[in-house]
Short mmCIF file of C-alpha atoms in Angstrom, two decimals:
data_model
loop_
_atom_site.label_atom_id
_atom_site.label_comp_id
_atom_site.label_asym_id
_atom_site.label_seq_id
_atom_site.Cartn_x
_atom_site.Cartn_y
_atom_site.Cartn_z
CA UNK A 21 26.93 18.19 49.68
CA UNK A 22 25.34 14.71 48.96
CA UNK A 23 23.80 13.74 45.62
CA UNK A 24 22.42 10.57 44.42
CA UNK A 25 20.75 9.61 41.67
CA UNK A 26 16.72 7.92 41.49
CA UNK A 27 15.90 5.34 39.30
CA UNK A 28 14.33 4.50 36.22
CA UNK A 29 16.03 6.09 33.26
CA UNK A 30 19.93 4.94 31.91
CA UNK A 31 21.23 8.03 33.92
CA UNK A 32 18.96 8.48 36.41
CA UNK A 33 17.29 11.85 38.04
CA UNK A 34 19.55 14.05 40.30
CA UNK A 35 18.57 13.70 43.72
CA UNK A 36 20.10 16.35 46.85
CA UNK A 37 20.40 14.20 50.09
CA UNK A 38 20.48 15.38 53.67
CA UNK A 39 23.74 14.75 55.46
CA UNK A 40 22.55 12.48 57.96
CA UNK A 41 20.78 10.11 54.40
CA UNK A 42 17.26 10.45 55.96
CA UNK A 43 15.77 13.23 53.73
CA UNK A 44 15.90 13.66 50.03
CA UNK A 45 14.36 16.43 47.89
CA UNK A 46 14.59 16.68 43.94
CA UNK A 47 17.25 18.38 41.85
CA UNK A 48 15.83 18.13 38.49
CA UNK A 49 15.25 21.61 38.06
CA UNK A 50 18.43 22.66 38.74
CA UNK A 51 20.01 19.67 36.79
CA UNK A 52 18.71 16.38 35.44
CA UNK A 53 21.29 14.23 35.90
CA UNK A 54 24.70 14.11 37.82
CA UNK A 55 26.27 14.09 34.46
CA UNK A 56 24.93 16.68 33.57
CA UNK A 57 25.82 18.43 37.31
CA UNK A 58 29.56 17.54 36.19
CA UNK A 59 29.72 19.15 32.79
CA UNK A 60 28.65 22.32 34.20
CA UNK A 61 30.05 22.00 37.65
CA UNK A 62 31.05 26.09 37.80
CA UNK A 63 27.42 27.13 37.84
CA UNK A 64 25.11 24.48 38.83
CA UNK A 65 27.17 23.54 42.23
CA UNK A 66 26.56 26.63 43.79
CA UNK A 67 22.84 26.32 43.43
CA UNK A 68 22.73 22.47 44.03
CA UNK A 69 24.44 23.69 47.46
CA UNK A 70 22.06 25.81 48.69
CA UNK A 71 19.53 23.52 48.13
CA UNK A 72 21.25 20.77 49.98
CA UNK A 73 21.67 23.77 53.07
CA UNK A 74 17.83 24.42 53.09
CA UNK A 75 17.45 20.76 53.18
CA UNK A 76 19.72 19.74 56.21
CA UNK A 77 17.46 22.98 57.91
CA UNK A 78 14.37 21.07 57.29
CA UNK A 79 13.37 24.37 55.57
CA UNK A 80 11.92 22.13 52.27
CA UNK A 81 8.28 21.95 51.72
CA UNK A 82 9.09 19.14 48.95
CA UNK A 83 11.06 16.61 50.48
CA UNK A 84 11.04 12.98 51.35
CA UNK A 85 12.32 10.02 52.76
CA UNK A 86 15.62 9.51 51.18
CA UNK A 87 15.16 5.16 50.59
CA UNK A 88 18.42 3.84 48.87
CA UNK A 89 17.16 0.96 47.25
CA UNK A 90 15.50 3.78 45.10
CA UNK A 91 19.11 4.62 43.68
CA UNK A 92 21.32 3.90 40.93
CA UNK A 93 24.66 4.23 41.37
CA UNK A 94 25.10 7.96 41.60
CA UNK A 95 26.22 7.80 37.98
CA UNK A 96 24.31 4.35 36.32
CA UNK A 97 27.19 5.01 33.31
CA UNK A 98 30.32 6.89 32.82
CA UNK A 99 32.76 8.15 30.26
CA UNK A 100 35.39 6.52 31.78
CA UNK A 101 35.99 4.43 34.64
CA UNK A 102 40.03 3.57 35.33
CA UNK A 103 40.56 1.67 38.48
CA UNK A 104 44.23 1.71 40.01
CA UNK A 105 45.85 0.12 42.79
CA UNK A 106 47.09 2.40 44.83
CA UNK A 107 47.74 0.15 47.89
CA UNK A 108 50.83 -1.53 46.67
CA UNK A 109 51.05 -3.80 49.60
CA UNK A 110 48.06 -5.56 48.83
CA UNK A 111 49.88 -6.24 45.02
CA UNK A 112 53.21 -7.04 46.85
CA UNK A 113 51.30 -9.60 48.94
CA UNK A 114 49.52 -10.98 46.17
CA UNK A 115 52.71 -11.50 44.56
CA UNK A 116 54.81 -13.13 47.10
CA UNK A 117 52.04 -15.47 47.27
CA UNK A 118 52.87 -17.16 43.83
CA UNK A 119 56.53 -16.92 44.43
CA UNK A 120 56.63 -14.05 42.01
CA UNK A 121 58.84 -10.62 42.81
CA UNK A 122 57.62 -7.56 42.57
CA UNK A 123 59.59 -4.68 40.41
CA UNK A 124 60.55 -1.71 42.04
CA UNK A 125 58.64 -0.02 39.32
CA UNK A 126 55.47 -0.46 41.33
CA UNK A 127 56.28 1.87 44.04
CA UNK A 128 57.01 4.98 41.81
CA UNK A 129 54.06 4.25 38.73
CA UNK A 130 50.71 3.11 39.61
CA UNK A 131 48.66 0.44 38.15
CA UNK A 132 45.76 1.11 36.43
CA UNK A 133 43.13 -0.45 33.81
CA UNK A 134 40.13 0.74 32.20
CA UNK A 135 36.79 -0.66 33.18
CA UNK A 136 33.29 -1.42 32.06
CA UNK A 137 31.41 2.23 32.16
CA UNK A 138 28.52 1.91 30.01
CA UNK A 139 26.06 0.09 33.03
CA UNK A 140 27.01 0.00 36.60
CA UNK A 141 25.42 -1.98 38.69
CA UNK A 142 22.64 -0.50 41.30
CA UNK A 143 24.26 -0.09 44.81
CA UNK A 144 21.70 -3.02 46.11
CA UNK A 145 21.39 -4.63 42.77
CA UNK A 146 22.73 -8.57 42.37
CA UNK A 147 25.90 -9.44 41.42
CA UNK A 148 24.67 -12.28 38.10
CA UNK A 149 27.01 -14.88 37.57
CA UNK A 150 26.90 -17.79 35.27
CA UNK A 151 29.47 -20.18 36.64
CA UNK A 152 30.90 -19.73 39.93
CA UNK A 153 33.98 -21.31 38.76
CA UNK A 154 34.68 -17.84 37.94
CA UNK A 155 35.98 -17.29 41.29
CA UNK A 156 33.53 -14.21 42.30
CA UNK A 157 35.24 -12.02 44.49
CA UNK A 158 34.63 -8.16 46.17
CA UNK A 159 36.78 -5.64 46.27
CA UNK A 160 35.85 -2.68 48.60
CA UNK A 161 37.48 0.61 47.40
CA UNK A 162 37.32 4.26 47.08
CA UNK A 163 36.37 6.14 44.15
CA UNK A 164 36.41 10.25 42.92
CA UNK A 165 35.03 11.83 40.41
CA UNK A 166 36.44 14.24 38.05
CA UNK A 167 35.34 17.71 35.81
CA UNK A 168 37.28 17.88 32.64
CA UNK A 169 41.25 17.47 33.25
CA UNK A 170 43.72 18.71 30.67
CA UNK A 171 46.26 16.43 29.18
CA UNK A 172 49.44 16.37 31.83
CA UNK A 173 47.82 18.06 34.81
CA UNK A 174 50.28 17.95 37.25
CA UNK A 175 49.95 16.31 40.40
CA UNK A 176 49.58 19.54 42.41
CA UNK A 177 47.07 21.08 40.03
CA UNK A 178 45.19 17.82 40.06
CA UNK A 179 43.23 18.16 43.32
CA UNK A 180 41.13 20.82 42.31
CA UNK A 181 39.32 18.41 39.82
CA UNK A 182 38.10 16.45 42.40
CA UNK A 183 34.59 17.04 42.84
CA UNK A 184 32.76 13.95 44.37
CA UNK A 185 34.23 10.90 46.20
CA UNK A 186 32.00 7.57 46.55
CA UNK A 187 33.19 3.82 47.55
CA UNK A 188 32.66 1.32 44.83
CA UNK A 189 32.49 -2.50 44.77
CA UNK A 190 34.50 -3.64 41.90
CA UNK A 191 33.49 -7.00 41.21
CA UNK A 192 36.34 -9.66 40.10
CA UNK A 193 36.16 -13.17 38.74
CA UNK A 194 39.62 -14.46 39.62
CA UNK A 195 39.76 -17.54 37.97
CA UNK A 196 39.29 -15.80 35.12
CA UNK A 197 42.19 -13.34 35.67
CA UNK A 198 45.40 -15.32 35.14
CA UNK A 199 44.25 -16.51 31.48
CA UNK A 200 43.57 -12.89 30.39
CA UNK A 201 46.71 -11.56 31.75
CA UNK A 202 48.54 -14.31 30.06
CA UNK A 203 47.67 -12.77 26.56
CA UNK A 204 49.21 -9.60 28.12
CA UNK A 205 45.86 -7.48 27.09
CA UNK A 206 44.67 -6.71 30.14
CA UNK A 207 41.37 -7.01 31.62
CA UNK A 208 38.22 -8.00 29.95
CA UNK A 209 35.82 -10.98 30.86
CA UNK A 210 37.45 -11.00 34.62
CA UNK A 211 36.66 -7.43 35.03
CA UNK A 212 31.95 -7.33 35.09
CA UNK A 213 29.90 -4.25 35.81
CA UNK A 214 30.82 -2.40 39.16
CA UNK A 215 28.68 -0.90 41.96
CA UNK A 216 28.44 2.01 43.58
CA UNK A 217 27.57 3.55 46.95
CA UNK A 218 24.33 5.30 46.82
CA UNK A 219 25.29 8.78 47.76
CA UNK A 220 28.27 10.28 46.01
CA UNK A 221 29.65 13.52 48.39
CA UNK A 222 31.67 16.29 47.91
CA UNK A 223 35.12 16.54 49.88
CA UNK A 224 34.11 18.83 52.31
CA UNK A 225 31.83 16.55 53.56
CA UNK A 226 34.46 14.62 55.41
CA UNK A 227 36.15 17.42 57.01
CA UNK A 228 39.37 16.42 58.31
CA UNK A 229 39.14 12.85 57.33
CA UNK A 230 39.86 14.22 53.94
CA UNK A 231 43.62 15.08 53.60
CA UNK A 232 46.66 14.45 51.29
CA UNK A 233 44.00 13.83 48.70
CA UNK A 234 42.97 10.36 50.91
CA UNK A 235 40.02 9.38 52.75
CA UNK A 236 41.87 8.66 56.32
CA UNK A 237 38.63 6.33 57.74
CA UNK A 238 37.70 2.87 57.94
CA UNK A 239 35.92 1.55 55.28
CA UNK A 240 33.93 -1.75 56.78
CA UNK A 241 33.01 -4.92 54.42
CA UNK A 242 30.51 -7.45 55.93
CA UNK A 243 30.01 -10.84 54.28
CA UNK A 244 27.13 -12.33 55.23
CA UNK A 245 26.62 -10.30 58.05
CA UNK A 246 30.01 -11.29 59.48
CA UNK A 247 33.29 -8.50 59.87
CA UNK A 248 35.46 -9.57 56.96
CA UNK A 249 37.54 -6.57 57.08
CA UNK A 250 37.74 -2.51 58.45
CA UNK A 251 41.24 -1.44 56.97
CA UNK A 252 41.89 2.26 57.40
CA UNK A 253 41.74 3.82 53.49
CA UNK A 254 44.41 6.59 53.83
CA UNK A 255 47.10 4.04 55.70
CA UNK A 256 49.02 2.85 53.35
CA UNK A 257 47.66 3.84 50.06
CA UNK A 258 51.10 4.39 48.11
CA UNK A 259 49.58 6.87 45.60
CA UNK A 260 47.09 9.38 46.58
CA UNK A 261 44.15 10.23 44.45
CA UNK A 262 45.68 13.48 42.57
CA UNK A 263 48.57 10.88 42.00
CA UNK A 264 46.43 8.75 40.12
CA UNK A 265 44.53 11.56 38.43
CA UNK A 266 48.23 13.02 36.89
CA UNK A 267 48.39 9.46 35.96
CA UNK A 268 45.52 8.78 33.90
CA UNK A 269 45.85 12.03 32.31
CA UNK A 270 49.09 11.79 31.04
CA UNK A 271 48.60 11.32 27.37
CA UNK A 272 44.23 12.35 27.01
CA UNK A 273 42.41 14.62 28.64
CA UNK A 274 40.09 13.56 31.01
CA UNK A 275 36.48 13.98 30.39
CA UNK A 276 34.01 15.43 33.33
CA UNK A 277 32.20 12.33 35.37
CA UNK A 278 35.29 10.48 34.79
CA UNK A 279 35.65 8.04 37.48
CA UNK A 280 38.89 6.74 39.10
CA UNK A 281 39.15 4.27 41.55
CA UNK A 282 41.93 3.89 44.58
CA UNK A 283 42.36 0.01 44.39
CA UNK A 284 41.17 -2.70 47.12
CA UNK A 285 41.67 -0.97 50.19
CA UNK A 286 44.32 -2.66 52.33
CA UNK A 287 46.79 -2.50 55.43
CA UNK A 288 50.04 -4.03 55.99
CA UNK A 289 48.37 -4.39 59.64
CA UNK A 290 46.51 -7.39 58.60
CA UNK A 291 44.29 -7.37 61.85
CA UNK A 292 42.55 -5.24 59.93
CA UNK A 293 41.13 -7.81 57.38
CA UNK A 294 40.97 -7.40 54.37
CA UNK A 295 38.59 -5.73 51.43
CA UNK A 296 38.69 -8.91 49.01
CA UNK A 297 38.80 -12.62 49.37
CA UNK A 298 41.54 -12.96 47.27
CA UNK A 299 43.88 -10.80 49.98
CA UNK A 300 42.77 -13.41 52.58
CA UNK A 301 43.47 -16.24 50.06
CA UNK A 302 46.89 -15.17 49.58
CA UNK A 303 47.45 -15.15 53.42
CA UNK A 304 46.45 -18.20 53.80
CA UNK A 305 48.75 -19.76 51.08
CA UNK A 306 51.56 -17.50 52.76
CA UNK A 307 50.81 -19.06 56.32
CA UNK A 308 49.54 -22.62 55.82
CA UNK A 309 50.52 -23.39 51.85
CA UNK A 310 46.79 -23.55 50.38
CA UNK A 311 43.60 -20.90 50.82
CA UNK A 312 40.66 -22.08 52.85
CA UNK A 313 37.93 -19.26 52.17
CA UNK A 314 36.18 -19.78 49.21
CA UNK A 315 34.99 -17.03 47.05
CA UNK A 316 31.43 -16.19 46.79
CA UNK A 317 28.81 -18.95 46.51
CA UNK A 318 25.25 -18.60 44.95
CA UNK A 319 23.49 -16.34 48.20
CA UNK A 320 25.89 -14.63 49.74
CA UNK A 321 25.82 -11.17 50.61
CA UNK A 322 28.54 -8.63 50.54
CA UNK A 323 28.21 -4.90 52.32
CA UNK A 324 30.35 -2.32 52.00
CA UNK A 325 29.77 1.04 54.34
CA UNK A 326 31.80 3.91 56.05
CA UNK A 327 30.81 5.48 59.06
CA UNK A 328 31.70 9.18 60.64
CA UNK A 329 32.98 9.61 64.13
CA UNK A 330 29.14 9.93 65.38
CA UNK A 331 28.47 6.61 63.55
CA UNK A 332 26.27 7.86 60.59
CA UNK A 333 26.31 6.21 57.31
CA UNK A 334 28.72 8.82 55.10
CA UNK A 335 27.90 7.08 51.68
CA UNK A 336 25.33 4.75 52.41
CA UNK A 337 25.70 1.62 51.91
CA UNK A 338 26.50 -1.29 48.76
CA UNK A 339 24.90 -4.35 49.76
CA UNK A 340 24.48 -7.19 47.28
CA UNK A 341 23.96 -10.78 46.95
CA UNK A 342 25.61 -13.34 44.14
CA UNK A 343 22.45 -15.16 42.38
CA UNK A 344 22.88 -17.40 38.96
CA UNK A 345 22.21 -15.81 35.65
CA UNK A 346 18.73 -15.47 34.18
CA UNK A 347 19.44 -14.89 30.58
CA UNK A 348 16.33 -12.31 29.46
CA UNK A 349 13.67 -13.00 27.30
CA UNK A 350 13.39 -10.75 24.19
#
């Protein structure tokens, strides 16, 4: 099944998309929102299913054209969003570029930090930044979506509250990074308002691309219009999603549309590319002593997409451009 949400409205309306993202018909009498499509998952999925059925059959009188730049991310706020970083390669790298070791610690106990879920960003909407000496950088990742998870779920009982997987731009200002770390706080300023993909799916969607609790597929990131990386998202990834799930819910409960991200997608096999600018910095410093790609500039665009095995769109796509800050008029 594939949901999305339409704007206006701070959570959106509850949209049922066809699986090939051409046709769209409305869900708002079944349930208004995707949040509220998460709090009562048990009875409203089975309905919201058989609606998406008799749309991919064309059997809808009231449908339409399903146009992404319609959508908010498939949930414009969340309870929580915690991001890990499941690809501990991609830290290891970013380490030995600094000179620094990395503890051993890293390979048994994820990462993870708590973002800002009160606004997400549209899946097409800018990226507003003040001053690019903020070093604006992408990161392309994968994201799930929870129903309510009790305090020290297990790892093999942590699965089954996976209901909906998206991909998510988590936008990073880097030169921001190493000053908040410092204080040994954590994330803050560094860490603005994510984005989305415009369609949020169940698992079953991806058939046999969805295993071991990863998304084993190529997630693509184009900026400005040119291949900056296709790393495969369930090579490598050190900690599977129910792993991070167990995780986050070792000392709360989780609450449903809680939203946990894998980390910037990465391979050891670096002719992949890369899913951030910083990972190709940090190559660069490893192979010629200094970076030569900048991070993003006033204009340029960054897209983010995964494609199936006929070359449909699974998600849809994140596309969006870095413009200076207009501060709004009240």
């Amino acid at each position: 099944m594939k949901l999305a949400s339409l704007k206006p409205g701070r959570d959106g309306k509850l949209i049922v998309v066809s699986k090939d993202l051409k046709w769209a018909t409305s869900a708002h009498h079944i349930a208004p929102t995707l949040q509220y499509t998460l709090d009562n998952w048990d009875n409203v999925e089975p309905i919201l299913q058989d609606l998406y059925h008799a749309l991919n059959k064309k059997a809808l009188e009231h449908r339409f054209v399903f146009q992404p730049q319609h959508c908010t991310s498939p949930l414009p706020r969340a309870y929580q969003w915690a991001d890990g970083s499941a690809y501990v390669n991609h830290v290891e790298l970013v380490r030995k570029a600094r000179g620094a070791e990395m503890p051993k610690s890293f390979w048994q106990d994820p990462l993870m930090y708590q973002g800002m879920s009160d606004k997400f960003l549209d899946p097409e909407q800018p990226i507003e930044i003040e001053d690019l000496d903020w070093g604006v950088d992408f990161e392309a990742e994968i994201a799930i979506i929870t129903d309510d998870v009790p305090m020290a779920t297990k790892v093999d009982d942590a699965a089954q509250h996976i209901k909906l997987i998206m991909l998510v731009n988590d936008v990073s200002l880097r030169n921001l990074i190493p000053d908040e770390l410092a204080k040994g706080f954590g994330f803050f300023q560094s860490k603005p308002a994510s984005a989305f993909s415009p369609v949020a799916i169940t698992p079953d969607e991806l058939g046999d691309i969805w295993r071991e609790n990863k998304v084993h597929n190529r997630l693509n990131v184009h900026l400005n219009q040119q291949l900056f990386g296709n790393p495969n998202a369930g090579v490598d990834m050190t900690f599977d999603f129910a792993q991070l799930i167990h995780h986050a819910a070792k000392s709360r409960e989780l609450s449903a549309g809680t939203i946990i991200g894998s980390g910037t997608v990465s391979n050891q096999d670096r002719q992949s590319g890369s899913c951030c600018i910083a990972e190709k910095r940090m190559l660069e410093i490893i192979e010629n002593g200094k970076p030569s790609t900048p991070f993003m500039q006033y204009g340029d665009t960054v897209k983010i997409e995964m494609f199936d095995a006929q070359d449909y769109s699974i998600f849809g796509a994140i596309e969006q451009t870095v413009v200076p800050f207009q501060k709004q008029k009240h």
